[in-house]
Amino acid sequence: MIDIYADLGIRTLINAVGPATRLGGLPLSDEVVEAMRAAGNRSVRIDELQEAAGAQIAALIGAPAAYVTCGAAAALSLATAVCLAGERPAAVDALPTVTGARRRVVIQRAHRDPYDHAVTSVGAELVEIGYPGSTRPDELARELDDRAAMVLWRPGRGGDHLDIGEVSALARAAGVPVLVDAAMDVPPLSRLAALLDGGADLVAISGGKAFRGPHTAGILCGRSDLIAAVAPHHQDMDIRPRTWQRSEVTGADPVRGRHGIGRGMKVGREQIVGLLVAVRAFVRDSDAHHRHGRQELADLRALLDVDDRCVVRDAYEHHLDVPVIEIDLSPSGRRADEIVRELDRGSPRIHVGEDLAWRDVITINPMGLRPGDGAALARRLAELLDGGAGTGAADTTEVGR
Ligand SMILES: *Cc1c(COP(=O)(O)O)cnc(C)c1O
C-alpha cells in the first residue's frame, strides 16, 4: 500500500490533542475504514441510506429519530434551518432569508461559542440573555415571544445558569424548540438520555469525537417530526418530479424544493456507513478505546514521573469523558509556547493540548494516540528539556515553511 502522505511530502504527527479538526481528527479503526471502503464501492439512493442508517443510529443511541450530518456544526445549521423554515418549500428555498416571523435564536450569554456561526449563517439572529456569571428564568421568558424560533443550549458551562429542564419547560410553554449543542459531550449515552429526559427537542453530536467515527460525520437527533424536516434542507433534490419515486425504505415522498441551504454540507455514503459502524462499535464496548488510551498515558508517566524538570498530574476532560495528563513545565524554566513549537518542528512531529499553555502546562489527551505514541512523546519531551532542539527539523523534509 502506498503511503499517500509521504508521497505528498507531508509529515504525519503524533496527535496528543484529541479529536481536533485542524489535525484531521482521530485515527480510524480498521473496522470503520473497512466499512467506508465497502460503502464507497457502490451507489445507493442517499435519502434511503439516510432513513435506514438514521433509524438504526437512533435505536443504538436511544433517541426517537436521527439524521447523519457532516459534523455537529452542520447539525446545528440544519436544526436551525428546520426551526426557521420547517418543511415549507418556499421557506426552505428562501433561506438564509427568513420568510416567517420567527427568526431569533435565544441563547444564554455564558453559552456563546465560536460554533454559533453555524446558527447565524443560515439566517437566524442570535439574542443573548443573562450575564457571564448568571442567568434568570424571567430573562429567558420575556424573549420567548412570536419572534423566537429556537433556544440554543450548551452543556457544561460554569456559573449560575438555566439548566436544560428549566429552559425546556419555559420554551415548551411558548412552543419554541430547544437545540442542544452536545458535540463534545455525547457519548456517554447517559448524557444524551438526560438531555432528552430534560426536554431537549434536538441534540447535535459530533461523529468524529467520542464516537470515533469519520471526522466529517455527525448526528442530529431528537423529535421525529423535526428530524423528518431535515432532508428537504439538506439533500440534493435536483430530480425530475415525473420519475422520482417514493423511498423504498419508508415510503416517504415529501414535497421538496430543489437545494436547501444545507446542500453545501452534504454527507457521503462512506461517512454515513462509517459512522453507523463506529456507533455500533461504541455501543458494543464503550470502554475499548479508553483501555488503550490509559495504557499510553501510563507508558508516558513511567518515563516522565522520574524527571524532576516537569510535574506530571492526572486530570480529566469532562466534556469528552476521558482521563488526560497535565505536564507542568515550570520547574524546567522553559516556556510552554516554546516547547509546543519545538514539538511541532521536531521528529517525531508532535501536537499537544495547549489550553493551559498560558501557565506553562501542556495537556496530553490519549484519544488520538497510537500504540507506542505515549513513550515516544515522553522521550522527545525529555530530549527537549535537555536543552537541544534534538533530532528535530534537520533530518526531515520541511513542507511549506
Ligand atoms: C467540536 C464542536 C462542534 C463541531 O463539531 P464537528 O463535528 O467538528 O462539526 C460544535 N460545537 C462544539 C461545542 C464543539 O466542541
Short mmCIF file of C-alpha atoms and ligand atoms in Angstrom, two decimals:
data_model
loop_
_atom_site.label_atom_id
_atom_site.label_comp_id
_atom_site.label_asym_id
_atom_site.label_seq_id
_atom_site.Cartn_x
_atom_site.Cartn_y
_atom_site.Cartn_z
CA MET A 1 0.00 0.00 0.00
CA ILE A 2 1.37 3.44 -0.86
CA ASP A 3 1.93 5.96 1.90
CA ILE A 4 -0.03 8.85 0.44
CA TYR A 5 1.28 11.34 2.99
CA ALA A 6 4.93 10.50 2.38
CA ASP A 7 4.16 10.66 -1.31
CA LEU A 8 2.84 14.20 -0.87
CA GLY A 9 5.80 15.18 1.29
CA ILE A 10 3.61 15.75 4.34
CA ARG A 11 4.84 14.63 7.75
CA THR A 12 2.31 12.73 9.86
CA LEU A 13 2.15 13.56 13.54
CA ILE A 14 1.52 12.18 16.99
CA ASN A 15 -1.85 13.59 18.00
CA ALA A 16 -1.94 14.24 21.75
CA VAL A 17 -4.58 16.95 21.33
CA GLY A 18 -7.59 14.70 20.76
CA PRO A 19 -10.30 14.97 18.09
CA ALA A 20 -9.14 18.31 16.63
CA THR A 21 -10.38 19.24 13.17
CA ARG A 22 -7.13 21.06 12.37
CA LEU A 23 -5.35 17.69 12.78
CA GLY A 24 -7.87 15.75 10.74
CA GLY A 25 -9.50 14.12 13.76
CA LEU A 26 -8.65 10.79 15.38
CA PRO A 27 -7.17 7.72 13.67
CA LEU A 28 -9.99 5.44 12.48
CA SER A 29 -10.32 1.79 13.46
CA ASP A 30 -9.82 -0.89 10.81
CA GLU A 31 -13.48 -1.81 11.22
CA VAL A 32 -14.63 1.72 10.33
CA VAL A 33 -12.18 2.09 7.44
CA GLU A 34 -13.29 -1.26 6.00
CA ALA A 35 -16.97 -0.27 6.19
CA MET A 36 -16.22 3.03 4.44
CA ARG A 37 -14.33 1.23 1.70
CA ALA A 38 -17.21 -1.18 1.14
CA ALA A 39 -19.76 1.66 1.12
CA GLY A 40 -17.77 3.69 -1.38
CA ASN A 41 -17.73 0.86 -3.85
CA ARG A 42 -21.43 1.05 -4.83
CA SER A 43 -24.09 3.68 -5.48
CA VAL A 44 -27.30 3.98 -3.49
CA ARG A 45 -30.10 6.49 -3.08
CA ILE A 46 -28.81 8.78 -0.32
CA ASP A 47 -32.30 9.51 1.04
CA GLU A 48 -32.88 5.79 1.55
CA LEU A 49 -29.47 5.32 3.16
CA GLN A 50 -30.15 8.28 5.47
CA GLU A 51 -33.53 6.83 6.50
CA ALA A 52 -32.19 3.34 7.18
CA ALA A 53 -28.96 4.41 8.91
CA GLY A 54 -30.73 7.17 10.85
CA ALA A 55 -33.27 4.68 12.23
CA GLN A 56 -30.51 2.27 13.32
CA ILE A 57 -28.40 5.00 14.89
CA ALA A 58 -31.45 6.36 16.73
CA ALA A 59 -32.14 2.89 18.16
CA LEU A 60 -28.48 2.42 19.15
CA ILE A 61 -28.14 5.75 20.97
CA GLY A 62 -31.65 5.87 22.42
CA ALA A 63 -33.16 8.81 20.54
CA PRO A 64 -36.61 8.98 18.89
CA ALA A 65 -35.05 9.74 15.48
CA ALA A 66 -31.66 10.62 14.00
CA TYR A 67 -30.13 12.05 10.83
CA VAL A 68 -26.48 11.83 9.76
CA THR A 69 -24.78 15.16 9.03
CA CYS A 70 -21.22 16.05 8.03
CA GLY A 71 -20.44 17.07 11.62
CA ALA A 72 -22.02 18.60 14.70
CA ALA A 73 -21.59 22.11 13.25
CA ALA A 74 -23.66 21.08 10.21
CA ALA A 75 -26.19 19.52 12.60
CA LEU A 76 -26.52 22.93 14.30
CA SER A 77 -27.07 24.61 10.93
CA LEU A 78 -29.63 22.06 9.74
CA ALA A 79 -31.50 22.15 13.05
CA THR A 80 -31.67 25.93 12.84
CA ALA A 81 -32.91 25.73 9.24
CA VAL A 82 -35.72 23.40 10.36
CA CYS A 83 -36.70 25.76 13.19
CA LEU A 84 -36.67 28.79 10.88
CA ALA A 85 -38.45 27.30 7.87
CA GLY A 86 -39.97 23.92 8.69
CA GLU A 87 -40.68 21.92 5.54
CA ARG A 88 -42.45 24.61 3.53
CA PRO A 89 -40.72 24.57 0.10
CA ALA A 90 -40.92 28.35 -0.36
CA ALA A 91 -39.41 28.96 3.08
CA VAL A 92 -36.77 26.27 2.53
CA ASP A 93 -35.77 27.83 -0.79
CA ALA A 94 -35.58 31.34 0.71
CA LEU A 95 -33.01 30.69 3.48
CA PRO A 96 -30.87 32.47 4.63
CA THR A 97 -33.66 34.99 4.08
CA VAL A 98 -36.22 34.10 6.73
CA THR A 99 -39.77 34.46 5.44
CA GLY A 100 -41.62 33.74 8.70
CA ALA A 101 -41.86 36.00 11.74
CA ARG A 102 -39.72 33.72 13.88
CA ARG A 103 -36.06 34.34 13.17
CA ARG A 104 -34.50 34.80 16.60
CA VAL A 105 -32.42 32.20 18.43
CA VAL A 106 -32.21 32.82 22.16
CA ILE A 107 -29.01 31.87 24.00
CA GLN A 108 -27.60 32.44 27.47
CA ARG A 109 -24.59 34.74 27.22
CA ALA A 110 -22.42 32.14 29.01
CA HIS A 111 -23.31 29.58 26.32
CA ARG A 112 -21.86 31.61 23.43
CA ASP A 113 -19.24 29.77 21.39
CA PRO A 114 -17.41 30.18 18.06
CA TYR A 115 -19.73 27.47 16.69
CA ASP A 116 -22.60 29.97 16.87
CA HIS A 117 -21.57 30.80 13.33
CA ALA A 118 -23.32 27.57 12.30
CA VAL A 119 -26.59 29.07 13.56
CA THR A 120 -26.32 32.63 12.26
CA SER A 121 -25.07 31.53 8.83
CA VAL A 122 -28.47 30.07 7.91
CA GLY A 123 -30.25 33.35 8.64
CA ALA A 124 -31.00 33.38 12.37
CA GLU A 125 -30.40 36.36 14.63
CA LEU A 126 -28.85 35.50 17.99
CA VAL A 127 -30.38 37.10 21.07
CA GLU A 128 -28.24 36.91 24.22
CA ILE A 129 -29.77 36.78 27.66
CA GLY A 130 -28.23 36.96 31.13
CA TYR A 131 -24.66 37.71 32.19
CA PRO A 132 -21.44 35.66 32.19
CA GLY A 133 -21.97 34.61 35.80
CA SER A 134 -25.74 34.09 35.98
CA THR A 135 -28.99 33.93 34.03
CA ARG A 136 -32.54 34.25 35.44
CA PRO A 137 -35.69 32.48 34.21
CA ASP A 138 -37.54 35.75 33.54
CA GLU A 139 -34.71 36.86 31.24
CA LEU A 140 -35.48 33.85 29.07
CA ALA A 141 -39.27 34.02 29.42
CA ARG A 142 -39.50 37.58 28.09
CA GLU A 143 -37.64 36.67 24.88
CA LEU A 144 -39.92 33.71 24.10
CA ASP A 145 -42.34 35.78 22.04
CA ASP A 146 -43.59 35.24 18.48
CA ARG A 147 -40.20 36.18 17.06
CA ALA A 148 -38.42 33.27 18.78
CA ALA A 149 -37.59 30.33 16.50
CA MET A 150 -35.34 28.30 18.80
CA VAL A 151 -33.37 28.22 22.03
CA LEU A 152 -29.74 27.06 21.85
CA TRP A 153 -28.30 25.42 24.98
CA ARG A 154 -24.79 24.10 25.71
CA PRO A 155 -23.80 21.64 28.45
CA GLY A 156 -21.01 22.02 30.97
CA ARG A 157 -20.78 25.81 31.22
CA GLY A 158 -19.86 27.01 34.70
CA GLY A 159 -21.96 29.57 36.57
CA ASP A 160 -25.48 30.04 37.87
CA HIS A 161 -27.31 29.48 34.61
CA LEU A 162 -30.58 27.89 33.48
CA ASP A 163 -30.34 24.11 33.22
CA ILE A 164 -31.87 22.10 30.41
CA GLY A 165 -35.01 21.33 32.44
CA GLU A 166 -35.74 25.00 33.24
CA VAL A 167 -35.05 26.11 29.68
CA SER A 168 -37.16 23.33 28.12
CA ALA A 169 -40.14 23.93 30.41
CA LEU A 170 -40.28 27.64 29.55
CA ALA A 171 -39.62 27.03 25.85
CA ARG A 172 -42.21 24.27 25.56
CA ALA A 173 -44.85 26.51 27.12
CA ALA A 174 -44.06 29.07 24.40
CA GLY A 175 -43.95 26.46 21.59
CA VAL A 176 -40.26 27.09 20.87
CA PRO A 177 -37.92 24.11 20.23
CA VAL A 178 -34.68 23.69 22.20
CA LEU A 179 -31.48 22.64 20.40
CA VAL A 180 -28.57 21.31 22.46
CA ASP A 181 -25.02 21.53 21.13
CA ALA A 182 -23.64 18.31 22.65
CA ALA A 183 -20.86 17.97 20.06
CA MET A 184 -18.23 17.30 22.73
CA ASP A 185 -20.49 15.88 25.45
CA VAL A 186 -22.13 12.80 23.92
CA PRO A 187 -21.15 10.00 24.32
CA PRO A 188 -21.52 8.98 27.15
CA LEU A 189 -25.04 7.98 26.13
CA SER A 190 -26.31 8.58 29.67
CA ARG A 191 -25.83 12.30 28.97
CA LEU A 192 -27.95 12.07 25.84
CA ALA A 193 -30.68 10.33 27.85
CA ALA A 194 -30.53 13.09 30.47
CA LEU A 195 -30.81 15.80 27.81
CA LEU A 196 -33.80 14.15 26.12
CA ASP A 197 -35.45 13.47 29.51
CA GLY A 198 -34.76 17.09 30.40
CA GLY A 199 -36.84 18.19 27.43
CA ALA A 200 -34.33 18.88 24.62
CA ASP A 201 -36.09 18.75 21.24
CA LEU A 202 -32.94 18.35 19.13
CA VAL A 203 -29.37 17.35 20.03
CA ALA A 204 -26.30 17.86 17.82
CA ILE A 205 -23.49 15.32 18.32
CA SER A 206 -20.09 15.04 16.66
CA GLY A 207 -19.38 11.72 14.92
CA GLY A 208 -15.63 12.23 14.97
CA LYS A 209 -15.15 13.00 18.65
CA ALA A 210 -16.01 10.41 21.32
CA PHE A 211 -17.81 8.13 18.83
CA ARG A 212 -14.57 7.91 16.80
CA GLY A 213 -16.41 7.81 13.50
CA PRO A 214 -15.28 9.58 10.32
CA HIS A 215 -14.24 13.11 11.20
CA THR A 216 -16.68 14.66 8.74
CA ALA A 217 -19.70 12.96 10.29
CA GLY A 218 -22.18 13.97 12.95
CA ILE A 219 -25.66 13.27 14.24
CA LEU A 220 -28.72 15.41 14.66
CA CYS A 221 -31.21 13.51 16.80
CA GLY A 222 -34.41 14.16 18.70
CA ARG A 223 -38.09 14.74 17.93
CA SER A 224 -39.23 12.68 14.94
CA ASP A 225 -41.28 15.48 13.33
CA LEU A 226 -38.29 17.85 13.40
CA ILE A 227 -35.83 15.21 12.16
CA ALA A 228 -38.20 14.40 9.27
CA ALA A 229 -37.91 18.05 8.18
CA VAL A 230 -34.10 17.96 7.87
CA ALA A 231 -33.89 16.20 4.48
CA PRO A 232 -35.53 18.98 2.43
CA HIS A 233 -32.89 21.41 3.72
CA HIS A 234 -30.02 19.03 3.12
CA GLN A 235 -30.44 16.66 0.21
CA ASP A 236 -29.75 17.24 -3.41
CA MET A 237 -33.26 17.30 -4.89
CA ASP A 238 -32.31 18.23 -8.38
CA ILE A 239 -34.59 15.42 -9.55
CA ARG A 240 -37.32 15.10 -12.16
CA PRO A 241 -40.65 15.01 -10.28
CA ARG A 242 -42.25 12.97 -13.09
CA THR A 243 -39.98 10.00 -12.47
CA TRP A 244 -38.66 10.32 -8.91
CA GLN A 245 -40.28 7.58 -6.83
CA ARG A 246 -41.06 7.19 -3.17
CA SER A 247 -38.33 5.90 -0.87
CA GLU A 248 -38.35 2.11 -0.72
CA VAL A 249 -37.37 2.30 2.94
CA THR A 250 -40.12 4.43 4.47
CA GLY A 251 -42.38 5.26 1.53
CA ALA A 252 -41.68 8.92 2.21
CA ASP A 253 -42.30 11.32 -0.64
CA PRO A 254 -42.02 14.79 0.81
CA VAL A 255 -42.83 17.84 -1.27
CA ARG A 256 -39.42 19.38 -1.74
CA GLY A 257 -37.71 22.41 -3.07
CA ARG A 258 -34.52 21.93 -5.04
CA HIS A 259 -31.43 22.61 -2.95
CA GLY A 260 -31.80 23.78 0.60
CA ILE A 261 -29.22 25.81 2.49
CA GLY A 262 -27.61 22.55 3.63
CA ARG A 263 -26.63 21.40 0.15
CA GLY A 264 -23.04 22.50 0.74
CA MET A 265 -22.97 20.33 3.87
CA LYS A 266 -23.50 17.09 2.00
CA VAL A 267 -22.52 13.83 3.64
CA GLY A 268 -21.17 10.90 1.68
CA ARG A 269 -22.23 7.28 1.89
CA GLU A 270 -18.78 6.46 3.28
CA GLN A 271 -19.39 8.84 6.19
CA ILE A 272 -22.92 7.58 6.84
CA VAL A 273 -21.84 3.94 6.88
CA GLY A 274 -18.58 4.64 8.71
CA LEU A 275 -20.44 6.49 11.44
CA LEU A 276 -23.04 3.74 11.78
CA VAL A 277 -20.29 1.16 12.26
CA ALA A 278 -18.46 3.40 14.75
CA VAL A 279 -21.65 3.86 16.80
CA ARG A 280 -22.25 0.11 16.76
CA ALA A 281 -18.68 -0.48 17.99
CA PHE A 282 -19.13 2.09 20.74
CA VAL A 283 -22.36 0.51 21.95
CA ARG A 284 -20.77 -2.97 21.83
CA ASP A 285 -17.79 -1.96 24.02
CA SER A 286 -17.71 1.66 25.08
CA ASP A 287 -14.52 1.26 27.12
CA ALA A 288 -12.37 -0.33 24.40
CA HIS A 289 -10.68 2.88 23.27
CA HIS A 290 -10.22 4.14 26.81
CA ARG A 291 -8.32 0.99 27.76
CA HIS A 292 -5.81 1.63 25.00
CA GLY A 293 -5.55 5.32 25.90
CA ARG A 294 -4.94 4.58 29.57
CA GLN A 295 -2.04 2.31 28.57
CA GLU A 296 -0.41 5.08 26.52
CA LEU A 297 -0.77 7.54 29.38
CA ALA A 298 0.74 5.00 31.80
CA ASP A 299 3.74 4.48 29.48
CA LEU A 300 4.23 8.23 29.24
CA ARG A 301 4.01 8.65 33.02
CA ALA A 302 6.51 5.87 33.68
CA LEU A 303 9.13 7.84 31.74
CA LEU A 304 8.30 11.36 32.94
CA ASP A 305 7.49 10.72 36.61
CA VAL A 306 11.22 10.36 37.31
CA ASP A 307 12.05 13.63 35.51
CA ASP A 308 12.30 16.50 38.00
CA ARG A 309 12.14 19.14 35.28
CA CYS A 310 8.39 18.70 34.99
CA VAL A 311 5.44 17.78 37.20
CA VAL A 312 3.03 15.22 35.77
CA ARG A 313 -0.57 15.30 37.03
CA ASP A 314 -3.66 13.20 36.34
CA ALA A 315 -6.65 15.24 35.17
CA TYR A 316 -9.98 14.66 33.47
CA GLU A 317 -11.50 16.10 30.31
CA HIS A 318 -15.13 16.22 31.39
CA HIS A 319 -16.72 17.12 28.06
CA LEU A 320 -15.08 14.20 26.25
CA ASP A 321 -15.25 12.00 29.37
CA VAL A 322 -11.63 10.92 29.13
CA PRO A 323 -8.64 10.88 31.53
CA VAL A 324 -5.83 13.20 30.44
CA ILE A 325 -2.40 14.14 31.77
CA GLU A 326 -1.17 17.64 32.50
CA ILE A 327 2.56 18.27 32.31
CA ASP A 328 3.68 21.35 34.21
CA LEU A 329 6.90 22.61 32.66
CA SER A 330 7.61 25.41 35.15
CA PRO A 331 10.37 23.56 37.09
CA SER A 332 12.35 23.36 33.82
CA GLY A 333 12.27 27.10 33.31
CA ARG A 334 11.12 26.52 29.73
CA ARG A 335 8.03 28.27 28.35
CA ALA A 336 5.24 26.00 27.12
CA ASP A 337 4.84 28.01 23.90
CA GLU A 338 8.46 27.33 23.02
CA ILE A 339 8.15 23.59 23.77
CA VAL A 340 4.93 23.36 21.73
CA ARG A 341 6.66 24.92 18.72
CA GLU A 342 9.66 22.62 19.07
CA LEU A 343 7.45 19.53 19.38
CA ASP A 344 5.81 20.54 16.11
CA ARG A 345 9.08 21.19 14.31
CA GLY A 346 10.91 18.11 15.56
CA SER A 347 10.83 14.43 14.80
CA PRO A 348 8.60 12.69 15.55
CA ARG A 349 6.27 15.62 14.96
CA ILE A 350 4.01 16.02 17.99
CA HIS A 351 0.97 18.16 18.76
CA VAL A 352 -0.19 18.54 22.38
CA GLY A 353 -3.10 20.28 24.11
CA GLU A 354 -2.47 24.00 24.68
CA ASP A 355 -5.48 25.08 26.73
CA LEU A 356 -3.25 25.65 29.79
CA ALA A 357 -0.12 26.76 27.93
CA TRP A 358 -0.61 30.26 29.35
CA ARG A 359 0.56 28.84 32.68
CA ASP A 360 3.24 26.63 31.16
CA VAL A 361 1.22 23.42 31.30
CA ILE A 362 0.76 21.17 28.29
CA THR A 363 -2.05 18.61 28.13
CA ILE A 364 -1.94 15.07 26.79
CA ASN A 365 -5.26 13.71 25.55
CA PRO A 366 -4.89 9.97 24.77
CA MET A 367 -7.76 9.65 22.26
CA GLY A 368 -5.59 10.11 19.17
CA LEU A 369 -2.52 8.22 20.39
CA ARG A 370 -1.46 5.11 18.52
CA PRO A 371 0.40 2.23 20.19
CA GLY A 372 3.86 3.45 21.23
CA ASP A 373 3.00 7.17 20.94
CA GLY A 374 2.91 7.74 24.73
CA ALA A 375 6.50 6.57 25.20
CA ALA A 376 7.71 8.36 22.04
CA LEU A 377 6.19 11.60 23.28
CA ALA A 378 7.84 11.26 26.72
CA ARG A 379 11.25 10.59 25.15
CA ARG A 380 11.01 13.57 22.83
CA LEU A 381 9.92 15.87 25.64
CA ALA A 382 12.81 14.75 27.85
CA GLU A 383 15.15 15.45 24.95
CA LEU A 384 13.80 18.99 24.58
CA LEU A 385 14.13 19.63 28.30
CA ASP A 386 17.78 18.59 27.98
CA GLY A 387 18.03 21.80 26.06
CA GLY A 388 18.58 20.65 22.49
CA ALA A 389 16.31 21.17 19.57
CA GLY A 390 17.16 17.46 19.33
CA THR A 391 16.81 15.30 16.29
CA GLY A 392 14.29 17.86 15.05
CA ALA A 393 13.75 19.55 11.75
CA ALA A 394 17.18 18.87 10.29
CA ASP A 395 16.61 15.22 9.41
CA THR A 396 13.15 15.56 7.89
CA THR A 397 11.60 17.16 4.87
CA GLU A 398 10.05 20.51 5.69
CA VAL A 399 6.97 21.34 3.74
CA GLY A 400 5.61 24.81 3.14
CA ARG A 401 7.57 26.63 5.80
C1 LIG B 1 -16.48 20.24 18.02
C2 LIG B 1 -17.65 21.10 18.33
C3 LIG B 1 -18.59 21.39 17.34
C4 LIG B 1 -18.44 20.94 15.91
O1 LIG B 1 -18.37 19.57 15.75
P1 LIG B 1 -17.95 18.97 14.32
O2 LIG B 1 -18.40 17.56 14.39
O3 LIG B 1 -16.47 19.12 14.22
O4 LIG B 1 -18.66 19.75 13.28
C5 LIG B 1 -19.69 22.15 17.69
N1 LIG B 1 -19.86 22.62 18.94
C6 LIG B 1 -18.96 22.37 19.92
C7 LIG B 1 -19.22 22.91 21.31
C8 LIG B 1 -17.83 21.61 19.64
O5 LIG B 1 -16.92 21.38 20.60
#
